PDB file of C-alpha atoms and ligand atoms in Angstrom:
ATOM      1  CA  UNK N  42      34.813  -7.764  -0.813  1.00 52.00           C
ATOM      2  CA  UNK N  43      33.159  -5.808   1.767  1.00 58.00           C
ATOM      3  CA  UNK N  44      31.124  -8.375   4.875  1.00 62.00           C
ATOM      4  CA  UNK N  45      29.709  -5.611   6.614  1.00 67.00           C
ATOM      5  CA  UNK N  46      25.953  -6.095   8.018  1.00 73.00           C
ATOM      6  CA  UNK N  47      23.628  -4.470   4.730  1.00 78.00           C
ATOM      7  CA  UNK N  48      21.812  -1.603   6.586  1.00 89.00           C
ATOM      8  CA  UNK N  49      17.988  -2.743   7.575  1.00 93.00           C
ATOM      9  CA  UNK N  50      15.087  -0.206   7.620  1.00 96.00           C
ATOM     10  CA  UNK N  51      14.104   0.711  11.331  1.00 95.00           C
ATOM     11  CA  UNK N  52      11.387  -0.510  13.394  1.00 95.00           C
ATOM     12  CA  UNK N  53       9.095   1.895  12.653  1.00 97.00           C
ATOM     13  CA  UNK N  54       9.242   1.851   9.063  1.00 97.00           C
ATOM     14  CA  UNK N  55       9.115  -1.979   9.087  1.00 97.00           C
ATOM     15  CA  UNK N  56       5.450  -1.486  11.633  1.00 98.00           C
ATOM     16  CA  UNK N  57       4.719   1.052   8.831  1.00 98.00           C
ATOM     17  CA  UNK N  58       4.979  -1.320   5.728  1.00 98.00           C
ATOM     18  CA  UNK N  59       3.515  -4.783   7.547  1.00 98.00           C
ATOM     19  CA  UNK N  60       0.978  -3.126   9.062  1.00 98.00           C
ATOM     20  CA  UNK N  61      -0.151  -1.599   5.196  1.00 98.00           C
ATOM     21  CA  UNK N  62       0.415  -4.647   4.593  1.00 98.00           C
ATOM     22  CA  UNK N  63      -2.414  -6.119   6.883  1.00 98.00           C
ATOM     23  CA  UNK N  64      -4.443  -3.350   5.929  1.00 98.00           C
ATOM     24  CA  UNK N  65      -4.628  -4.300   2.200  1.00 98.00           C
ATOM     25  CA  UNK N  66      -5.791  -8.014   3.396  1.00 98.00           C
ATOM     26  CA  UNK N  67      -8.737  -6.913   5.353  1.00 98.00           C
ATOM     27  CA  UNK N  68      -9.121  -3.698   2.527  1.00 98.00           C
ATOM     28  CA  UNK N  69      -9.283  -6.260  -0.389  1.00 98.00           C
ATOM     29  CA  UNK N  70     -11.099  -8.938   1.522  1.00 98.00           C
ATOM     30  CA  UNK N  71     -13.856  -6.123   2.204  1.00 98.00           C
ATOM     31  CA  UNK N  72     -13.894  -4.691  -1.287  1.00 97.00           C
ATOM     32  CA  UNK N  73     -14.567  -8.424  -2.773  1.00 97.00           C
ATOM     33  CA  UNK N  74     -17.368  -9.162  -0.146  1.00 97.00           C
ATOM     34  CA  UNK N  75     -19.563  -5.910  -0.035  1.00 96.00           C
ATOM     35  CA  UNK N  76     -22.408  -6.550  -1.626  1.00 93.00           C
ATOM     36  CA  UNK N  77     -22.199  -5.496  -5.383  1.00 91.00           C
ATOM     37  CA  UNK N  78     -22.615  -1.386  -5.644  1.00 91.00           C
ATOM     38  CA  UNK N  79     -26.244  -0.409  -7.729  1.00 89.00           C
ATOM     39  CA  UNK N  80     -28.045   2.401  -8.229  1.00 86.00           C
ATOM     40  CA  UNK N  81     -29.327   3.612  -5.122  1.00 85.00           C
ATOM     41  CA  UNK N  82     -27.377   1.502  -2.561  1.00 90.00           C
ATOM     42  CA  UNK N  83     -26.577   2.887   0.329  1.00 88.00           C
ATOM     43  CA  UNK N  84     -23.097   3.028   2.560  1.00 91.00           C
ATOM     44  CA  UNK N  85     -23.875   0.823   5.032  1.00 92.00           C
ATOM     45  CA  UNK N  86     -22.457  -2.626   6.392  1.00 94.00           C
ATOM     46  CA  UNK N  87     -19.239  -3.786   4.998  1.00 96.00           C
ATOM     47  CA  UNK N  88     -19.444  -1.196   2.284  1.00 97.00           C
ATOM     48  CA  UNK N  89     -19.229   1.724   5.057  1.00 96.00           C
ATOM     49  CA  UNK N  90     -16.450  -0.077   6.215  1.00 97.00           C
ATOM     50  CA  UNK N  91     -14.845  -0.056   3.590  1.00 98.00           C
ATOM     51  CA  UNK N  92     -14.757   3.660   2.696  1.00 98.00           C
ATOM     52  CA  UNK N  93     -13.860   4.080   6.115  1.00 97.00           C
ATOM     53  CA  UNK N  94     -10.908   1.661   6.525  1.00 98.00           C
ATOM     54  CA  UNK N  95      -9.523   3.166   3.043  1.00 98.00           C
ATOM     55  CA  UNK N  96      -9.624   6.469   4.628  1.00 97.00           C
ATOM     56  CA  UNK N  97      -7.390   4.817   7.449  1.00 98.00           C
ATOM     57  CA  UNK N  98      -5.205   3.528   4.947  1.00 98.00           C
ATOM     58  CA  UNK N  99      -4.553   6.614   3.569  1.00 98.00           C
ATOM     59  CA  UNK N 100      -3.559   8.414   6.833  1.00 97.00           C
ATOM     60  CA  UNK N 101      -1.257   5.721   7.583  1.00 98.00           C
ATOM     61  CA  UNK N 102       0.216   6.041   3.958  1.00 98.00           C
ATOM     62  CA  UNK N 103       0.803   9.657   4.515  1.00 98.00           C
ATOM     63  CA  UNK N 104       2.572   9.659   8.016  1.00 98.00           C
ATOM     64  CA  UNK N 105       4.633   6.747   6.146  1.00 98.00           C
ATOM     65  CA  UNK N 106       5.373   8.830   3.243  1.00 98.00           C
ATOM     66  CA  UNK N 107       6.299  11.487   6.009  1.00 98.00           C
ATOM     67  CA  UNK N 108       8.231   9.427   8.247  1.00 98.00           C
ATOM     68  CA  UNK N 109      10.258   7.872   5.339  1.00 97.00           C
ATOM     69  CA  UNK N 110      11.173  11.515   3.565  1.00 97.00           C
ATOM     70  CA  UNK N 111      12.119  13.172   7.641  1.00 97.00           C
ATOM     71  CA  UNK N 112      13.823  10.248   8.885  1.00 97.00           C
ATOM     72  CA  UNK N 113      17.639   8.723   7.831  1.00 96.00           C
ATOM     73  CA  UNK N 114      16.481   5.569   5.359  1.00 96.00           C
ATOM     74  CA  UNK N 115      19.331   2.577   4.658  1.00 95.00           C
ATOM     75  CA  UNK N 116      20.827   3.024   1.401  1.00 92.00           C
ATOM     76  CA  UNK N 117      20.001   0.573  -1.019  1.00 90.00           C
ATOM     77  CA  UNK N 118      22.043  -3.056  -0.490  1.00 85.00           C
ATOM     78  CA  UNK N 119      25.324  -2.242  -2.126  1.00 83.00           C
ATOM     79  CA  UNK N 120      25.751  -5.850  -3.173  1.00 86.00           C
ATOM     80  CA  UNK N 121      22.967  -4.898  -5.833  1.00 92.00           C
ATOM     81  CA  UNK N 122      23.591  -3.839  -9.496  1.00 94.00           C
ATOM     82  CA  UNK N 123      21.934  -0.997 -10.738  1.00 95.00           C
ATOM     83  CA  UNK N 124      19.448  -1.920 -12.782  1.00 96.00           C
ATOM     84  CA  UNK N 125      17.851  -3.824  -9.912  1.00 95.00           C
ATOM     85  CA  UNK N 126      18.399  -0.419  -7.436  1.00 95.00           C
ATOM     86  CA  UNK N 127      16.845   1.466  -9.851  1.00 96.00           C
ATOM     87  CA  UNK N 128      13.837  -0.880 -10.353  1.00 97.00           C
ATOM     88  CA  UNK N 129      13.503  -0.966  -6.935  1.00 96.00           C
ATOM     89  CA  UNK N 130      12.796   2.824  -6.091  1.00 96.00           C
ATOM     90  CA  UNK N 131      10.641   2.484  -9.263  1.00 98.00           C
ATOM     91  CA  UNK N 132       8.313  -0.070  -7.474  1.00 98.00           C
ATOM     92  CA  UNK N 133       8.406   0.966  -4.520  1.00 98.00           C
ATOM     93  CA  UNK N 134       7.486   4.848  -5.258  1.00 98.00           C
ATOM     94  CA  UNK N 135       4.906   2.962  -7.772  1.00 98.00           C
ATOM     95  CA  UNK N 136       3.326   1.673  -4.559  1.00 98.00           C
ATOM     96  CA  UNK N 137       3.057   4.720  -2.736  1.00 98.00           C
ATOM     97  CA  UNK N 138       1.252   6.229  -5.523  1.00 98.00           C
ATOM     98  CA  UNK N 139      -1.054   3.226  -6.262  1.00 98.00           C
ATOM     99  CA  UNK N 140      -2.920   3.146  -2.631  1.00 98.00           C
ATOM    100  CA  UNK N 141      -2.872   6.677  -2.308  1.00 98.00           C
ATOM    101  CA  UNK N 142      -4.620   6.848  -6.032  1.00 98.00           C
ATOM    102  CA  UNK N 143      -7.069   4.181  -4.833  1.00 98.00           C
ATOM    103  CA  UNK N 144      -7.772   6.281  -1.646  1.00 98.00           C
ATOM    104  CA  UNK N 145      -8.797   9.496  -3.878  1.00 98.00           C
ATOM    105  CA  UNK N 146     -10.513   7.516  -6.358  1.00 98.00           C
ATOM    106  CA  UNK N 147     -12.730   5.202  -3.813  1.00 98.00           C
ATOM    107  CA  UNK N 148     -13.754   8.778  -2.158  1.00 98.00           C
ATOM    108  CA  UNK N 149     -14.102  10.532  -5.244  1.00 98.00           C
ATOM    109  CA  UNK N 150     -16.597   8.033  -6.560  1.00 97.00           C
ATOM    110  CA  UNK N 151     -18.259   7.622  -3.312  1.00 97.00           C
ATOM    111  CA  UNK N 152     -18.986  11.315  -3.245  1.00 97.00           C
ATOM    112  CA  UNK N 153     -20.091  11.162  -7.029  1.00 97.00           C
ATOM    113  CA  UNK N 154     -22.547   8.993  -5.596  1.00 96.00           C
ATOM    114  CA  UNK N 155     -23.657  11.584  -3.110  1.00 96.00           C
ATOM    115  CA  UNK N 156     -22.404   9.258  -0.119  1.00 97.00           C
ATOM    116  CA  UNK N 157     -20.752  10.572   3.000  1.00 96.00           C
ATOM    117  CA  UNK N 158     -17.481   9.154   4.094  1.00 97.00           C
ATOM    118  CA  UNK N 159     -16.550   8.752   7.635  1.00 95.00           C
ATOM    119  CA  UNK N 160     -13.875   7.839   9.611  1.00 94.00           C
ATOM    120  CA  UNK N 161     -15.728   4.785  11.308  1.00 95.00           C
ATOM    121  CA  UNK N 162     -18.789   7.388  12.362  1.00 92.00           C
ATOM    122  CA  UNK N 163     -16.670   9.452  14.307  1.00 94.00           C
ATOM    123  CA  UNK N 164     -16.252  12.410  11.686  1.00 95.00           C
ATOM    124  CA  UNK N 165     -18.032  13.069   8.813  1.00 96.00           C
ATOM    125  CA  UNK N 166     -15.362  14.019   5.802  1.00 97.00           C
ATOM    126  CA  UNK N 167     -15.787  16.387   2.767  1.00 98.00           C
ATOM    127  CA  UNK N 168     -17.428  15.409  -0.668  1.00 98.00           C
ATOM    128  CA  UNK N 169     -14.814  15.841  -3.123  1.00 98.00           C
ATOM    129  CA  UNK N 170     -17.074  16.159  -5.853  1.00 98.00           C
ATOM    130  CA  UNK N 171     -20.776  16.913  -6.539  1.00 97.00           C
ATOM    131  CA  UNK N 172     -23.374  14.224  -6.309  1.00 96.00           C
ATOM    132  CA  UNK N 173     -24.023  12.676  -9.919  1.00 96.00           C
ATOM    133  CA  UNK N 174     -20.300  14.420 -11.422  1.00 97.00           C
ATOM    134  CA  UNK N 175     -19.060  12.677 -15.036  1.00 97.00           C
ATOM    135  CA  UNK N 176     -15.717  12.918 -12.661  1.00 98.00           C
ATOM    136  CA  UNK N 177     -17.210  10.956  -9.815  1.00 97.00           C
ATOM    137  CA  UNK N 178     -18.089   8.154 -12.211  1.00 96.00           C
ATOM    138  CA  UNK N 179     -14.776   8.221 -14.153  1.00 98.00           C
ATOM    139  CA  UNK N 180     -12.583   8.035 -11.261  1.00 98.00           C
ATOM    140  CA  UNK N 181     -14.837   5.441  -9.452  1.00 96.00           C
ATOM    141  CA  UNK N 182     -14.602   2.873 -12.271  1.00 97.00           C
ATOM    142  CA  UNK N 183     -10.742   3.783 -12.422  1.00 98.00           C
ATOM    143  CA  UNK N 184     -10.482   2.606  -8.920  1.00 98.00           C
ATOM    144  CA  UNK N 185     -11.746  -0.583 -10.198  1.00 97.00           C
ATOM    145  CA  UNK N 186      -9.262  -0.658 -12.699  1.00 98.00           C
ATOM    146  CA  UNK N 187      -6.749   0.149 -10.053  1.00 98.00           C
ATOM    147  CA  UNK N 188      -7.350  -2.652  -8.143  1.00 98.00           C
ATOM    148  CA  UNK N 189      -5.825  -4.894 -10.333  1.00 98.00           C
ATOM    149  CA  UNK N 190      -3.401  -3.039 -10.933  1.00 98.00           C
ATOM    150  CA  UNK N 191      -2.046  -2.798  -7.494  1.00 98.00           C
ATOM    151  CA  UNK N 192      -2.398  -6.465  -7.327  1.00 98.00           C
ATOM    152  CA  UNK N 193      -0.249  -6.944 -10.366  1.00 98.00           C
ATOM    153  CA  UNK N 194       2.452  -4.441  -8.782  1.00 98.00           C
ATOM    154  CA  UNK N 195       2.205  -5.812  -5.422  1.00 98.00           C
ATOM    155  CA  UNK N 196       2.870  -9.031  -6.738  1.00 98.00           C
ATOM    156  CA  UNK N 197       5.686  -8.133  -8.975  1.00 98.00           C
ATOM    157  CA  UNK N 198       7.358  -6.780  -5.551  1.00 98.00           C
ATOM    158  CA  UNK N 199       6.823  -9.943  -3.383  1.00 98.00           C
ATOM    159  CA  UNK N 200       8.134 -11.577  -6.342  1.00 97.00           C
ATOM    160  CA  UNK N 201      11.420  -9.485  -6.529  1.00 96.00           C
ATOM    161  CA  UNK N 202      11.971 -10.389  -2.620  1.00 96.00           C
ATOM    162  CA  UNK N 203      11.223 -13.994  -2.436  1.00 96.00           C
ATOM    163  CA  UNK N 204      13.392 -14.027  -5.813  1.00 95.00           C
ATOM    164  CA  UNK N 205      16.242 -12.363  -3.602  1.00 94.00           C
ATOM    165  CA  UNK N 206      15.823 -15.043  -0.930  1.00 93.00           C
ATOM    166  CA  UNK N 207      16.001 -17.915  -3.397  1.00 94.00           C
ATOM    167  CA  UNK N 208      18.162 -17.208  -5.836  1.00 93.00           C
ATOM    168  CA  UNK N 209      19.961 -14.235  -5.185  1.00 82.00           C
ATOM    169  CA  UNK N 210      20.579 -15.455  -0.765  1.00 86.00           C
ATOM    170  CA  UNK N 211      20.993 -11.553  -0.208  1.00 88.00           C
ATOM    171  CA  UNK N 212      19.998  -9.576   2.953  1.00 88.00           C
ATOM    172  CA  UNK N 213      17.119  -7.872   0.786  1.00 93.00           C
ATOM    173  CA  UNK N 214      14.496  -9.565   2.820  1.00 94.00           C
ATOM    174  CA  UNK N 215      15.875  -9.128   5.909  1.00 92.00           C
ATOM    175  CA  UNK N 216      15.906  -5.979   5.862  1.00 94.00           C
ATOM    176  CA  UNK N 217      12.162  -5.295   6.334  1.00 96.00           C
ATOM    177  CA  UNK N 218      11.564  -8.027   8.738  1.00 95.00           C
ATOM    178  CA  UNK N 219      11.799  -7.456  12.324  1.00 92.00           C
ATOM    179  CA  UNK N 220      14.723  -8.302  15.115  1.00 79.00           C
ATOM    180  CA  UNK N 221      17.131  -8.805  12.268  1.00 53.00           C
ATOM    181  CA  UNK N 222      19.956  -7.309  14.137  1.00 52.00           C
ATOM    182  CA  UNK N 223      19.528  -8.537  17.542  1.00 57.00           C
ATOM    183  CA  UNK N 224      20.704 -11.960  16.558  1.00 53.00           C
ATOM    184  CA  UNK N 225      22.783 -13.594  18.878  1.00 39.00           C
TER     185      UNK N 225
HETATM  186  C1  LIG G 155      -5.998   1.258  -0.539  1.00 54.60           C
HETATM  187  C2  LIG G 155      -7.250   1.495  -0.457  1.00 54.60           C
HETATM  188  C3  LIG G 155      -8.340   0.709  -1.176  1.00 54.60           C
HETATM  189  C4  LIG G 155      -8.349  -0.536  -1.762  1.00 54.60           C
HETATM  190  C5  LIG G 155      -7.202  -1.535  -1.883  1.00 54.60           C
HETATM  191  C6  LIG G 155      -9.704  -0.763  -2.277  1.00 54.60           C
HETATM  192  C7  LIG G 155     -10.135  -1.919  -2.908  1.00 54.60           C
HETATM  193  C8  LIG G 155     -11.380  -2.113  -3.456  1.00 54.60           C
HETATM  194  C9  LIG G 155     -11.872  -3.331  -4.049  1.00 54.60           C
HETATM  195  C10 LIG G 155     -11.076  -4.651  -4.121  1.00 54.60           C
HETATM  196  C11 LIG G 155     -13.119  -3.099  -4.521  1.00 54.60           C
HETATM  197  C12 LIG G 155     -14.033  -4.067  -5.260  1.00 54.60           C
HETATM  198  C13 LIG G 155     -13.851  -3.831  -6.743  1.00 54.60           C
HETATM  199  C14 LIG G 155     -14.514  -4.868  -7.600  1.00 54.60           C
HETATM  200  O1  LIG G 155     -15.226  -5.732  -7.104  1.00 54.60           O
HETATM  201  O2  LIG G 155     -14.279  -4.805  -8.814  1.00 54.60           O
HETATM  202  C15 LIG G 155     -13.460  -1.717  -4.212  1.00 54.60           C
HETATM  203  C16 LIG G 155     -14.642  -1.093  -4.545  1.00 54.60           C
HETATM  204  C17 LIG G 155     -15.012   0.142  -4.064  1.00 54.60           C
HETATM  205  N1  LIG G 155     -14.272   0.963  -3.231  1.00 54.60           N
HETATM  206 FE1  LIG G 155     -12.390   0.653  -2.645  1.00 54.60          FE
HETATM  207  N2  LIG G 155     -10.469   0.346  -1.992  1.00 54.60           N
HETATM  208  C18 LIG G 155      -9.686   1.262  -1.314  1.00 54.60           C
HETATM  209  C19 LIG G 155     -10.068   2.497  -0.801  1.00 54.60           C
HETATM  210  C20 LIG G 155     -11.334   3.029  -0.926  1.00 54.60           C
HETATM  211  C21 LIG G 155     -11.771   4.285  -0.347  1.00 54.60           C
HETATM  212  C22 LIG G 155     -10.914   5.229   0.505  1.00 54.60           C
HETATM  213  C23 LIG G 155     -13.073   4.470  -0.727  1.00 54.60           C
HETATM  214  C24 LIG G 155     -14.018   5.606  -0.383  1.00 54.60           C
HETATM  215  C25 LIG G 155     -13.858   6.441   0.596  1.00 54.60           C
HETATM  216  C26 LIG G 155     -13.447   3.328  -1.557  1.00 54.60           C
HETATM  217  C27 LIG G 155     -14.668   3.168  -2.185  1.00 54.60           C
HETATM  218  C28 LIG G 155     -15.023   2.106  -2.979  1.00 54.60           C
HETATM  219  C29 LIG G 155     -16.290   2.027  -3.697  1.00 54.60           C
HETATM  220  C30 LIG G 155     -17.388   3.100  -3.715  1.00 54.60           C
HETATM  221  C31 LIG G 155     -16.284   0.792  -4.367  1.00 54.60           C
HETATM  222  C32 LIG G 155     -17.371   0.226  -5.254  1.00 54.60           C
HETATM  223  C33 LIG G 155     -17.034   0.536  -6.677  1.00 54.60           C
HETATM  224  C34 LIG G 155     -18.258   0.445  -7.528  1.00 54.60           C
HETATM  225  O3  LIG G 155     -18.731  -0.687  -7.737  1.00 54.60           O
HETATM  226  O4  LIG G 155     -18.719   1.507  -7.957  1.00 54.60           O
HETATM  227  N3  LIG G 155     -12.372   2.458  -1.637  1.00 54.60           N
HETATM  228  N4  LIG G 155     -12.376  -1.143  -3.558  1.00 54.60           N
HETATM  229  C1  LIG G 156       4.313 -10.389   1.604  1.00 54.60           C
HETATM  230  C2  LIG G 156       4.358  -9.222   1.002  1.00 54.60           C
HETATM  231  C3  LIG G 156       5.591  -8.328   0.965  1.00 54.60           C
HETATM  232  C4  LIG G 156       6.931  -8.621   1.103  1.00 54.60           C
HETATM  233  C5  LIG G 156       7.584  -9.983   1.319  1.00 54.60           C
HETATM  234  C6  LIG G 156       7.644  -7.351   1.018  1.00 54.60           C
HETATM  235  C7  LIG G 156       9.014  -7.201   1.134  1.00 54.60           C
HETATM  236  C8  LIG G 156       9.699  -6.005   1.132  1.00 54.60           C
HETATM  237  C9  LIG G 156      11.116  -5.853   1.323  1.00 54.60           C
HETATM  238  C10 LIG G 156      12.094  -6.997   1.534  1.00 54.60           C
HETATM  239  C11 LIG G 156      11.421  -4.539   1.257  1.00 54.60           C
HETATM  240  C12 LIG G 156      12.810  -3.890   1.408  1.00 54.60           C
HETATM  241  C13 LIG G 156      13.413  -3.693   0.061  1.00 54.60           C
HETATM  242  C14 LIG G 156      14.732  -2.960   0.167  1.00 54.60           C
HETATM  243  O1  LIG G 156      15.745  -3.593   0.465  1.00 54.60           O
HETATM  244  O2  LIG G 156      14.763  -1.761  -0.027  1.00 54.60           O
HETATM  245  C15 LIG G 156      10.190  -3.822   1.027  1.00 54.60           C
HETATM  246  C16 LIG G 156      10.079  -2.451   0.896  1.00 54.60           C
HETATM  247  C17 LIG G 156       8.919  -1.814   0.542  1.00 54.60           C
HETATM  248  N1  LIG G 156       7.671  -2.377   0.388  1.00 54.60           N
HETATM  249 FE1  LIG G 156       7.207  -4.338   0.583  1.00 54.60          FE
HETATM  250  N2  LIG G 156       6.738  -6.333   0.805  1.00 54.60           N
HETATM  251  C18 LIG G 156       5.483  -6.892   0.761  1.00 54.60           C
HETATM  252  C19 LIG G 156       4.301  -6.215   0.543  1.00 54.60           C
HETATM  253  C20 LIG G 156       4.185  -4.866   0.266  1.00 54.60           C
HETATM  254  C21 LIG G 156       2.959  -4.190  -0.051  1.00 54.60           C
HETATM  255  C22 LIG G 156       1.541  -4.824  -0.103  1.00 54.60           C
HETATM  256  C23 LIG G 156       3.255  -2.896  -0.262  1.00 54.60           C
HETATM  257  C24 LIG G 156       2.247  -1.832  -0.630  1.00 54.60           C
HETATM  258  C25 LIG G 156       2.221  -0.658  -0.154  1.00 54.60           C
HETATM  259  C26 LIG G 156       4.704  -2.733  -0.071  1.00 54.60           C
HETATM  260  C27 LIG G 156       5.427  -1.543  -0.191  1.00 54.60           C
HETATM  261  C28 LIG G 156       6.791  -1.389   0.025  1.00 54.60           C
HETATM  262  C29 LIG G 156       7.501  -0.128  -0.065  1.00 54.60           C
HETATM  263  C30 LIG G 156       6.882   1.224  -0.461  1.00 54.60           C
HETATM  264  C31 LIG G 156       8.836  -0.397   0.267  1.00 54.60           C
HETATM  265  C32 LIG G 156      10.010   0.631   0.325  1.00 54.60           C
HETATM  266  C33 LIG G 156      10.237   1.040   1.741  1.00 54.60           C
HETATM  267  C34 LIG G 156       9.196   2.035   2.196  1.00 54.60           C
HETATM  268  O3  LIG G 156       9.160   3.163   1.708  1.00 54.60           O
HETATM  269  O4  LIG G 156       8.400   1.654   3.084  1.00 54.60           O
HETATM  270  N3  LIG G 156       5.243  -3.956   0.256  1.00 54.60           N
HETATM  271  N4  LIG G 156       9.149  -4.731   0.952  1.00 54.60           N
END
């Protein structure tokens, strides 16, 4: 039996995935308390917040997704069969490709809808599509649909950790939460 210390991820990829983390809170919390989207509303108020903290969310994705592929990751906890490695990197590649999709999706149908995103007023960002596009419509009421879906696969990962903690009493956990190895 090997009782060396399972490799954790390092600190910045731990600030990386709490602080998405976070972000999804405050993104979903936003998203459920704008008022409802009709004909003719305007960005303004929570909803301008929301299209721009998205937009944040997806930078910070991206310099994640960068940091993760040009940095040395752990390798997955040995201890693990692999079934469960494999359904890991499924998830968790599943995730990266969820937010980004709901970034390019929210701005796609908020430029169907001839709205202009910003990063919190600072800069004014392209329209990916034309005011009043079939795709603008499409891929705005798929980011609905993706909403749920994220929930479902979000959940399904929290799941798969706290499972690890409770019935599995791995290091799987551990590994993304901070000052695990400067116990005593
Ligand atoms: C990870 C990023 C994002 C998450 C988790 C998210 C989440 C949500 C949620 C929960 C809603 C409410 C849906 C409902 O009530 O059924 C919503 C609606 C919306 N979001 Fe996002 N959003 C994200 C990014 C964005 C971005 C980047 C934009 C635009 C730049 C955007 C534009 C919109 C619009 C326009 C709506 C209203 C949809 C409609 O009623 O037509 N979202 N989003
Ligand atoms: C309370 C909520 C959460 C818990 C307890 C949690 C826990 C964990 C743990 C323990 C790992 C390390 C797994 C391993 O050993 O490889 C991990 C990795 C990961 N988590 Fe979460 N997580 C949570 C929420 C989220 C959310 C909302 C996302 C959505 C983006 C996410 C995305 C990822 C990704 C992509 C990885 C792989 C490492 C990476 O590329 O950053 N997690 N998470």
């Amino acid at each position: 039996m090997d009782y060396s210390p399972t490799p954790e991820y390092g600190g910045a990829m731990k600030g990386f995935h709490w602080l998405v983390v976070a972000m999804l809170v405050v993104q979903y919390a936003l998203g459920w308390t704008m008022p409802e989207i009709r004909r003719g509303t305007q960005p303004e108020g929570l909803v301008n917040l929301h299209l721009s903290f998205g937009v944040a969310i997806g930078a910070v994705m991206l310099l994640r997704l960068v940091w993760r592929v040009a940095t040395p990751q752990p390798a997955p906890d040995r201890h693990l069969p692999a079934w469960q490695r494999r359904a890991a990197a499924a998830v968790h590649g599943l995730l990266y490709l969820l937010v980004l999709a709901l970034v390019l999706t929210g701005w796609i149908g908020a430029s169907g809808r001839g709205w202009t995103v910003t990063l919190f007023g600072a800069v004014d960002l392209p329209a990916l599509v034309a005011q009043g596009s079939s795709v603008g419509h499409t891929l705005g009421e798929l980011h609905e649909g993706l909403v749920t879906v994220l929930l479902l696969v979000v959940g399904l990962h929290v799941v798969a950790a706290l499972a690890h903690v409770v019935l599995g009493r791995d290091d799987v956990l551990r590994r993304m939460l901070p000052h695990w190895g400067r116990k005593a």
